[in-house]
GROMACS .gro file of N, CA and C in nm:
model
  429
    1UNK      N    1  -0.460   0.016   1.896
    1UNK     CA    2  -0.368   0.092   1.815
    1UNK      C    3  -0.313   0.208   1.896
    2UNK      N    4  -0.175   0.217   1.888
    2UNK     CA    5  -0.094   0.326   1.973
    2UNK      C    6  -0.171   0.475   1.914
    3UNK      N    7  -0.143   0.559   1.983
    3UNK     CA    8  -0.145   0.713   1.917
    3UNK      C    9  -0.015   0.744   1.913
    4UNK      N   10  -0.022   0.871   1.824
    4UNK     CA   11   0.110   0.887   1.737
    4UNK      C   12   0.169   1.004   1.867
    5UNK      N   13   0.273   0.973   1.842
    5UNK     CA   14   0.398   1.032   1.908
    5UNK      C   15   0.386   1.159   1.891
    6UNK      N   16   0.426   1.259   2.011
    6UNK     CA   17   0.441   1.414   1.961
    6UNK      C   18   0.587   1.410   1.914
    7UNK      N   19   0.601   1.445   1.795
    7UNK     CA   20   0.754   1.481   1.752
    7UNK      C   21   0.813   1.578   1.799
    8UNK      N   22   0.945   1.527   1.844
    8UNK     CA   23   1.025   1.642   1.986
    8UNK      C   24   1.135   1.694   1.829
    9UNK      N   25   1.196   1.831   1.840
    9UNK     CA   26   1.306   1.901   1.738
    9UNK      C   27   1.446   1.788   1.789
   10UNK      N   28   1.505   1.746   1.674
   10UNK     CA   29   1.639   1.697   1.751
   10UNK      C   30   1.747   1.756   1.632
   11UNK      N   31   1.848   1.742   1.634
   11UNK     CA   32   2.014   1.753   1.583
   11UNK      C   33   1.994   1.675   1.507
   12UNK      N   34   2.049   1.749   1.322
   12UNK     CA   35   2.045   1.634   1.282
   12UNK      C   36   2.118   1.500   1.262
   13UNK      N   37   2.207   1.550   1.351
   13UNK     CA   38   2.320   1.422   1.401
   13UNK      C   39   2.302   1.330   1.470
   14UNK      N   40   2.161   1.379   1.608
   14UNK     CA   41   2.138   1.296   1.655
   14UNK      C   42   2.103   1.166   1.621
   15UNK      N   43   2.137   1.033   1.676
   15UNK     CA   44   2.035   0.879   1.619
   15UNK      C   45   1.945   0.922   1.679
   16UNK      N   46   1.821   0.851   1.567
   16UNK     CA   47   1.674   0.818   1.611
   16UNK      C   48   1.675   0.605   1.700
   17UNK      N   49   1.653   0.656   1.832
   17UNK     CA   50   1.640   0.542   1.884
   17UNK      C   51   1.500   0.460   1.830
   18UNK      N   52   1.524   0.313   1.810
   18UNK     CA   53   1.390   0.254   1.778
   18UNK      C   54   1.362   0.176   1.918
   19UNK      N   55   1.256   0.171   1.949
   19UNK     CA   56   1.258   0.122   2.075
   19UNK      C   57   1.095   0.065   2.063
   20UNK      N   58   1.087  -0.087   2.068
   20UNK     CA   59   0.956  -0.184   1.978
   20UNK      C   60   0.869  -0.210   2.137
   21UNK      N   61   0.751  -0.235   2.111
   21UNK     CA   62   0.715  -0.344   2.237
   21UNK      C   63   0.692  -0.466   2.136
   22UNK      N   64   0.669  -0.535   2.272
   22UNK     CA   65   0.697  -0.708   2.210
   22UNK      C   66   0.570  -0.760   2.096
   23UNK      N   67   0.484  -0.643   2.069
   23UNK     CA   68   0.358  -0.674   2.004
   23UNK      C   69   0.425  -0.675   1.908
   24UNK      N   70   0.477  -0.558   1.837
   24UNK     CA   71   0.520  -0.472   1.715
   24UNK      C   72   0.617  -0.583   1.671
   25UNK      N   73   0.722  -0.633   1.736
   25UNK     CA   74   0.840  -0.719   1.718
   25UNK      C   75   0.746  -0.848   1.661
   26UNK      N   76   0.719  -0.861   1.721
   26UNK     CA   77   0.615  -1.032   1.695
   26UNK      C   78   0.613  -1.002   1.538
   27UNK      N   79   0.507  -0.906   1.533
   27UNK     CA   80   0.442  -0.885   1.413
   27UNK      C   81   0.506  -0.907   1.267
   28UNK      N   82   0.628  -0.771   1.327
   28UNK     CA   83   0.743  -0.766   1.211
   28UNK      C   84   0.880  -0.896   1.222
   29UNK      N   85   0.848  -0.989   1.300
   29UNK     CA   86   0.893  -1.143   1.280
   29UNK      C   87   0.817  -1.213   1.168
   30UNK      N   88   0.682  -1.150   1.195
   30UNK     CA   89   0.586  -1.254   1.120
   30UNK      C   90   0.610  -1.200   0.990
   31UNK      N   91   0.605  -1.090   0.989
   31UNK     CA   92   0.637  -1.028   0.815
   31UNK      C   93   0.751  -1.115   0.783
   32UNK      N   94   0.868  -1.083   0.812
   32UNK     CA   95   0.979  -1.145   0.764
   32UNK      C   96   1.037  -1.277   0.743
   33UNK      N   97   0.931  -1.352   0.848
   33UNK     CA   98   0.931  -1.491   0.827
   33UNK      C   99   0.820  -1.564   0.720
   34UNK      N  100   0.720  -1.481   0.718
   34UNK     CA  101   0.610  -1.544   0.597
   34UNK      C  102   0.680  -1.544   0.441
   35UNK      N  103   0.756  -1.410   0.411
   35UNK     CA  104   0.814  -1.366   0.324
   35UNK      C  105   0.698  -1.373   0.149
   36UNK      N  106   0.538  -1.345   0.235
   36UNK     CA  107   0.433  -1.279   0.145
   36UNK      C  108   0.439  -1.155   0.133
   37UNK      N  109   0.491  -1.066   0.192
   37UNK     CA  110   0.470  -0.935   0.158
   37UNK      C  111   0.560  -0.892   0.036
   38UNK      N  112   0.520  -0.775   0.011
   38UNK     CA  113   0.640  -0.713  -0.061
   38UNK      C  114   0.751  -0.647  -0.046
   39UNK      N  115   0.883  -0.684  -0.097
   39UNK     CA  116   1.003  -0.683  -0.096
   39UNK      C  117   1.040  -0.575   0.048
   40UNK      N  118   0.976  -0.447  -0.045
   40UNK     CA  119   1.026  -0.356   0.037
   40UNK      C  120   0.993  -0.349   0.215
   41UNK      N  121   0.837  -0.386   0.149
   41UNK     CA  122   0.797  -0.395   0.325
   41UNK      C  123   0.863  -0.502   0.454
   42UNK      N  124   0.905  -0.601   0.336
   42UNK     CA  125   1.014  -0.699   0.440
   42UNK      C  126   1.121  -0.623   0.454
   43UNK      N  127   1.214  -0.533   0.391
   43UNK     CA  128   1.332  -0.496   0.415
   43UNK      C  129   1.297  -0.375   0.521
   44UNK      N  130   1.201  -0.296   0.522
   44UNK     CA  131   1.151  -0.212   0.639
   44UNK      C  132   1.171  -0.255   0.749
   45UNK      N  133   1.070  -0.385   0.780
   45UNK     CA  134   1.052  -0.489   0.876
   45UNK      C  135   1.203  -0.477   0.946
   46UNK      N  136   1.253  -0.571   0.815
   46UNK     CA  137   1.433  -0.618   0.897
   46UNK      C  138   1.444  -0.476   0.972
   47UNK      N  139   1.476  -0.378   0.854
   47UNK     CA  140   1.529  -0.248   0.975
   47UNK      C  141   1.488  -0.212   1.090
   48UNK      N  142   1.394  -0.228   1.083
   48UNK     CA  143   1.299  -0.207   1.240
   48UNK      C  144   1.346  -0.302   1.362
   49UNK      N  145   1.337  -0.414   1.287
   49UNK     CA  146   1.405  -0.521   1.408
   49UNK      C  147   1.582  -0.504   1.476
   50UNK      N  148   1.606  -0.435   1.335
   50UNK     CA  149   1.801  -0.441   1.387
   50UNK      C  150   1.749  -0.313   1.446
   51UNK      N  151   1.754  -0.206   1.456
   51UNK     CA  152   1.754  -0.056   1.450
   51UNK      C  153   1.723  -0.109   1.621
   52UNK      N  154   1.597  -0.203   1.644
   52UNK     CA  155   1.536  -0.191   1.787
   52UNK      C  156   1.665  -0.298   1.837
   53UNK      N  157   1.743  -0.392   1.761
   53UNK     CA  158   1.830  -0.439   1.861
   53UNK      C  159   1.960  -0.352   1.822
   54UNK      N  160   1.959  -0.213   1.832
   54UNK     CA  161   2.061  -0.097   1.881
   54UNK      C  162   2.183  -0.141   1.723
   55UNK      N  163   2.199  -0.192   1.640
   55UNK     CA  164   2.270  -0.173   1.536
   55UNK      C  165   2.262  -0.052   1.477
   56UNK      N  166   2.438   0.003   1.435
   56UNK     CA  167   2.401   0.149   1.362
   56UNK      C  168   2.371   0.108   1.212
   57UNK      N  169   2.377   0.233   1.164
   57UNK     CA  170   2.298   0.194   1.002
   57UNK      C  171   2.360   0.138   0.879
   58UNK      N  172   2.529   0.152   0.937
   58UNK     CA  173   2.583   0.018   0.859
   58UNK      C  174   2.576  -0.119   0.861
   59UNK      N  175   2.521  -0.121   0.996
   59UNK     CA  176   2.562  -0.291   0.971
   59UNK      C  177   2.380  -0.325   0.938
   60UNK      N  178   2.324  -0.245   0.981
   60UNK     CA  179   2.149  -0.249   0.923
   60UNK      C  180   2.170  -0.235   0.774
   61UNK      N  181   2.276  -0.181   0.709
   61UNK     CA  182   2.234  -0.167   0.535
   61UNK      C  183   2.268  -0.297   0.473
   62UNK      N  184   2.448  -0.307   0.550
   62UNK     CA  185   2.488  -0.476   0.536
   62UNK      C  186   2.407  -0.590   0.559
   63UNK      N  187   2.340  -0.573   0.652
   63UNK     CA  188   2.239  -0.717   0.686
   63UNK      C  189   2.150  -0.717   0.617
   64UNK      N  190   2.059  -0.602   0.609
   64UNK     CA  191   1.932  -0.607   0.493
   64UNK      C  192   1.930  -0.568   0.374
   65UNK      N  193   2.067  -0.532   0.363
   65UNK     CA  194   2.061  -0.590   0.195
   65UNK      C  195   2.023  -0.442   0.111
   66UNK      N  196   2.025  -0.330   0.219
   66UNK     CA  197   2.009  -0.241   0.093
   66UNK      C  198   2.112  -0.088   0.140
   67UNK      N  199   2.069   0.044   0.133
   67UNK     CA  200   2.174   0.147   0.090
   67UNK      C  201   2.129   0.228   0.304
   68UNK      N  202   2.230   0.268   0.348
   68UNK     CA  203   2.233   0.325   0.462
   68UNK      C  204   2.141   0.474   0.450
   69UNK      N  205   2.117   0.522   0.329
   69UNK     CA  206   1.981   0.601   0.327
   69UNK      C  207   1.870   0.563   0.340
   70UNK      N  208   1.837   0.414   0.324
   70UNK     CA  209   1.717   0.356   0.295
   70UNK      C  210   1.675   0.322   0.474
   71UNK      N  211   1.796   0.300   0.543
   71UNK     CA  212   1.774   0.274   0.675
   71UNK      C  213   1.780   0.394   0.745
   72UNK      N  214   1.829   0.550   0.726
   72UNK     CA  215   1.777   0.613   0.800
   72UNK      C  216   1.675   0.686   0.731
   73UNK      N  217   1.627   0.644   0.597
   73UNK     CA  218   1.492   0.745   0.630
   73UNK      C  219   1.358   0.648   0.663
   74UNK      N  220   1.408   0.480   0.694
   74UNK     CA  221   1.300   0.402   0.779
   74UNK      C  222   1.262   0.470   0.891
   75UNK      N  223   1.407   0.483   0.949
   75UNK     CA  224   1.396   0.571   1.086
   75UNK      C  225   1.362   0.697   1.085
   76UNK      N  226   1.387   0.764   0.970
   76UNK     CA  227   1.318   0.897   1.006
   76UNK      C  228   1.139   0.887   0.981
   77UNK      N  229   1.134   0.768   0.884
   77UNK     CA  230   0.974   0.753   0.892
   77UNK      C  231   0.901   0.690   1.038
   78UNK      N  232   0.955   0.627   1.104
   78UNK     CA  233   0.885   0.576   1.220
   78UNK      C  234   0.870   0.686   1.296
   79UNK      N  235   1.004   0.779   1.306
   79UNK     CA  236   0.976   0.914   1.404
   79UNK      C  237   0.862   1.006   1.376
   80UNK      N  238   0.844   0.983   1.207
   80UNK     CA  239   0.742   1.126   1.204
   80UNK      C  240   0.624   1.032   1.227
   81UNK      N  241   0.586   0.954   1.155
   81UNK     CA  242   0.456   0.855   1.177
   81UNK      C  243   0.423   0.780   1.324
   82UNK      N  244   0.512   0.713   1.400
   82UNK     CA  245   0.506   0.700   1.514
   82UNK      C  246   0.438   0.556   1.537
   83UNK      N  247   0.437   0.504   1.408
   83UNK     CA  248   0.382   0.349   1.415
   83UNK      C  249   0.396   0.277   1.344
   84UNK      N  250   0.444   0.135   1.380
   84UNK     CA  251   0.530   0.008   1.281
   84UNK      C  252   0.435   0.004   1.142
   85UNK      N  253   0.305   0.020   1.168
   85UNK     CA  254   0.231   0.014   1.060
   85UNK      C  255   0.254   0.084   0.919
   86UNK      N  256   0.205   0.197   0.965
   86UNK     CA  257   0.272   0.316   0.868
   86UNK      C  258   0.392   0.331   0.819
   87UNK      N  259   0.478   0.295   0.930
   87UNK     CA  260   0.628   0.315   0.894
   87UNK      C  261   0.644   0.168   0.735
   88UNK      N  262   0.609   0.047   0.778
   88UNK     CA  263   0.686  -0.002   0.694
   88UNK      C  264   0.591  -0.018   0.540
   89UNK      N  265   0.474  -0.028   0.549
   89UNK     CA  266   0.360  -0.011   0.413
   89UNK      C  267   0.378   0.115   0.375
   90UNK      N  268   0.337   0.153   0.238
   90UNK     CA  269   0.382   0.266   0.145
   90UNK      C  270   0.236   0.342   0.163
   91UNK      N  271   0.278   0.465   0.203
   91UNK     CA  272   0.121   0.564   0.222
   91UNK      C  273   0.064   0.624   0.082
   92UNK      N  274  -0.052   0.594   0.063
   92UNK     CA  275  -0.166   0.625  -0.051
   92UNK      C  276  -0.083   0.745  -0.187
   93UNK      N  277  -0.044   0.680  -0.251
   93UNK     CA  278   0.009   0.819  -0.409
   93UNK      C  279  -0.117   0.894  -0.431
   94UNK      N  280  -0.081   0.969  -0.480
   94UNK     CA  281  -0.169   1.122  -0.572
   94UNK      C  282  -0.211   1.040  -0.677
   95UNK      N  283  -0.246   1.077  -0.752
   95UNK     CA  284  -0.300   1.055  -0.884
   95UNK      C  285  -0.365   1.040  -0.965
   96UNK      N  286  -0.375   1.031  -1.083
   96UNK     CA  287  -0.543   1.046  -1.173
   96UNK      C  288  -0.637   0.945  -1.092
   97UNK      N  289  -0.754   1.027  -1.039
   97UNK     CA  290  -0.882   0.979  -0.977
   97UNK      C  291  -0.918   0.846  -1.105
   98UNK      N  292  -1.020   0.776  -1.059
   98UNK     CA  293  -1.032   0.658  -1.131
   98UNK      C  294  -1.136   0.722  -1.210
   99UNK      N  295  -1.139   0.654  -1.376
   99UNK     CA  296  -1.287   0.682  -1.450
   99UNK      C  297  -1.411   0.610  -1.441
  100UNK      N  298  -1.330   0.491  -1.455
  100UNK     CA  299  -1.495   0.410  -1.397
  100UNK      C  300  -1.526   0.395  -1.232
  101UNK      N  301  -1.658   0.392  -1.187
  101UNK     CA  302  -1.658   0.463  -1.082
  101UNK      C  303  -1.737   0.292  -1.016
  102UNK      N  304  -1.725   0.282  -0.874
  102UNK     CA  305  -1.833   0.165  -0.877
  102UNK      C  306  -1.967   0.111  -0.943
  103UNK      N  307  -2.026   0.221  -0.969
  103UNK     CA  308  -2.145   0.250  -1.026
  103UNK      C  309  -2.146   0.211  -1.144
  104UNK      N  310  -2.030   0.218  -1.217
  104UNK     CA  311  -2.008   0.186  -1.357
  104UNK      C  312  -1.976  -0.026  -1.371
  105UNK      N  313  -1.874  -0.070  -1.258
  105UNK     CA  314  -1.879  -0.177  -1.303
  105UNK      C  315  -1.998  -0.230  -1.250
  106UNK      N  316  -2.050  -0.240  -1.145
  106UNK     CA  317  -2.168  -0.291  -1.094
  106UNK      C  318  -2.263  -0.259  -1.218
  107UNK      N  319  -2.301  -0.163  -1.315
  107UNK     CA  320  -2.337  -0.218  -1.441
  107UNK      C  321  -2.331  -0.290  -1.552
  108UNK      N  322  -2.192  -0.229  -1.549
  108UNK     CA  323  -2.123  -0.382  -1.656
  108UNK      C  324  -2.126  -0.537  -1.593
  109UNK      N  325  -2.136  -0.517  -1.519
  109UNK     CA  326  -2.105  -0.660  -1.466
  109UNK      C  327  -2.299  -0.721  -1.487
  110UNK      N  328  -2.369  -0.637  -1.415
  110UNK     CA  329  -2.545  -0.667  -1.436
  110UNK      C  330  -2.563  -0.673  -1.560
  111UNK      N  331  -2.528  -0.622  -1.683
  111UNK     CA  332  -2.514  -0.610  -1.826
  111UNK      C  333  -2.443  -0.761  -1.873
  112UNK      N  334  -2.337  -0.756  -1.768
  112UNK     CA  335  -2.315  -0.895  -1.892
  112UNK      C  336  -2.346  -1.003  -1.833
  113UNK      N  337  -2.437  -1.014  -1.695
  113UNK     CA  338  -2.480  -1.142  -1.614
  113UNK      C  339  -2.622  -1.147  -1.682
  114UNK      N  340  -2.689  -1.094  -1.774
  114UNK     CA  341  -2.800  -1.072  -1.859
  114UNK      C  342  -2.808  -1.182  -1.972
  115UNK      N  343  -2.893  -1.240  -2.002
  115UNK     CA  344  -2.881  -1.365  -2.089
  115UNK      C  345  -2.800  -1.297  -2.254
  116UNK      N  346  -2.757  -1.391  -2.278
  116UNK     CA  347  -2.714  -1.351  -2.414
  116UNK      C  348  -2.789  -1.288  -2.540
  117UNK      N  349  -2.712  -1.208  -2.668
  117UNK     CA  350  -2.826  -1.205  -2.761
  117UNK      C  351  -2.880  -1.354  -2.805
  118UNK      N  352  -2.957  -1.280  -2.895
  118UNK     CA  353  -3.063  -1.415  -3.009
  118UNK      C  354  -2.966  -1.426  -3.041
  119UNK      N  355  -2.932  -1.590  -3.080
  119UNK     CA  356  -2.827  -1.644  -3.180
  119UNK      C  357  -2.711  -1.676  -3.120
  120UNK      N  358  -2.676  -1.662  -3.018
  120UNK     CA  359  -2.564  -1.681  -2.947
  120UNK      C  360  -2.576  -1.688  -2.773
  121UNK      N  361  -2.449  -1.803  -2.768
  121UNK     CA  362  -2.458  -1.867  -2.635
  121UNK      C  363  -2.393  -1.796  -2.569
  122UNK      N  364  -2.332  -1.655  -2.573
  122UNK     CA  365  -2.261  -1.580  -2.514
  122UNK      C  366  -2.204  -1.476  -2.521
  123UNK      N  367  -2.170  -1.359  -2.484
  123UNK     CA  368  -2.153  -1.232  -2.541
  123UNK      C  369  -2.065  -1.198  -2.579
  124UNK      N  370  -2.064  -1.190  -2.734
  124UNK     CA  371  -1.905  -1.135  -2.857
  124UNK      C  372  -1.846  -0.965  -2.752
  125UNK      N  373  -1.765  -0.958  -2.724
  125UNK     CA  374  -1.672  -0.843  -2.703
  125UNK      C  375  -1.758  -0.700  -2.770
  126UNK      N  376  -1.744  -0.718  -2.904
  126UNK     CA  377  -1.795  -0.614  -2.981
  126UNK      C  378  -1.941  -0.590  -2.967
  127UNK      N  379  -2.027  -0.675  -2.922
  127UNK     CA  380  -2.197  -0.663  -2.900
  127UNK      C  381  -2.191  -0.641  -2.763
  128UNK      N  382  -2.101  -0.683  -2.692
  128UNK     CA  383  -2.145  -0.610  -2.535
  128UNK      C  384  -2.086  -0.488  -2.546
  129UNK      N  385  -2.015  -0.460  -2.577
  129UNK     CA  386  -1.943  -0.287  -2.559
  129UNK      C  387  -2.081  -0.209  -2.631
  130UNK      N  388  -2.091  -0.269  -2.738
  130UNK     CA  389  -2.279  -0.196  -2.810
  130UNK      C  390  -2.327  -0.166  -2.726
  131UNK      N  391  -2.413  -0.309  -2.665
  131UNK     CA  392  -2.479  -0.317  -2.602
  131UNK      C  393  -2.496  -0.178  -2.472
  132UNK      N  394  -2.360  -0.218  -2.390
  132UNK     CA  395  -2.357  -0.103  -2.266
  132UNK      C  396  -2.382   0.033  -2.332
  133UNK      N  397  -2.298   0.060  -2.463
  133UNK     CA  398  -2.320   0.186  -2.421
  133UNK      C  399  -2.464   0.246  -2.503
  134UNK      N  400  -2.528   0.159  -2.573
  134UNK     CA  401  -2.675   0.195  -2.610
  134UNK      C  402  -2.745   0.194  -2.460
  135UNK      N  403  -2.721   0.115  -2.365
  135UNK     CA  404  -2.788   0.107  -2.257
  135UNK      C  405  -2.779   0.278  -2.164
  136UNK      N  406  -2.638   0.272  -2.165
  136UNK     CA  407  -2.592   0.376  -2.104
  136UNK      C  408  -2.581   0.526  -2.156
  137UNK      N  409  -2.597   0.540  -2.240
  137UNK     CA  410  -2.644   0.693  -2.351
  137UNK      C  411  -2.780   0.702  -2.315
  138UNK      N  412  -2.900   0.586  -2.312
  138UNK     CA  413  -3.015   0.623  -2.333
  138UNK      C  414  -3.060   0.637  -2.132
  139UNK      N  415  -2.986   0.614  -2.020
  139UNK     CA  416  -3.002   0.635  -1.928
  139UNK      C  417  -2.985   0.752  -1.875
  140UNK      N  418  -2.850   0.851  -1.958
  140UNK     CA  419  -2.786   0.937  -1.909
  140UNK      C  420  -2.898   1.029  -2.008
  141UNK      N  421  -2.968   1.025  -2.143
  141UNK     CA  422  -3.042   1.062  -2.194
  141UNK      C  423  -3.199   1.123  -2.082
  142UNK      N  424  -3.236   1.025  -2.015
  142UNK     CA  425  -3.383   0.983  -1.962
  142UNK      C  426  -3.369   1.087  -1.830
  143UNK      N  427  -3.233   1.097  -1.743
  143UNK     CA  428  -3.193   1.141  -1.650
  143UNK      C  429  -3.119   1.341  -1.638
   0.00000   0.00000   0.00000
């Protein structure tokens, strides 16, 4: 894996040159030719590939299909990030932390891999939700 680029001050007029080695190119062939990823990350891809064969950002919006902002702030993302990776996958959102925690399904899940009640071949919705949280009150109780 490359290390990231020191970011040099430029004009904001200046173009950001993309300039690939043949690893990176491969790669983002393979994205665009599998056409498993998601949307956006293929249309990244494309930009990356025109941008590195020297097209300005019109004919990169025309070919890939989307808005000439979308292609220079690809390019302004490769400059600050400094790697095909980052640049074309979407970096981690903010947001409400999760409530159930591993700890929590790895119980539910041991809870309902537990033989069934008396009387039944399998666990009703409404008797396992019981179930857990009589289990789980009287743990958080003991503790």
């Amino acid at each position: 894996m490359r290390t990231k680029k020191k970011a040099k001050k430029r004009n904001k007029k200046e173009k950001i040159i993309i300039s690939l080695c043949a690893e990176d190119i491969f790669a983002l062939k393979q994205i665009v030719r599998s056409g498993t990823h998601k949307a956006r990350t293929i249309i990244r891809a494309r930009i990356l590939l025109l941008s590195h064969e020297g097209k300005n950002n019109g004919e990169i919006a025309s070919s890939a299909g989307c808005t000439r902002r979308t292609v220079t702030d690809v390019r302004k993302h490769y400059e600050e990030r400094g790697s095909v990776d980052a640049t074309i996958h979407d970096a981690p959102r903010p947001g409400q932390p999760k409530k159930i925690t591993e700890k929590h399904e790895a119980f539910v899940v041991a809870t309902a891999c537990t033989p069934a009640p008396k009387g039944h071949n399998r666990f009703l919705v409404r008797s396992s939700r019981v179930r857990i949280r009589t289990i789980a009150f009287s743990r958080s109780r003991a503790s």
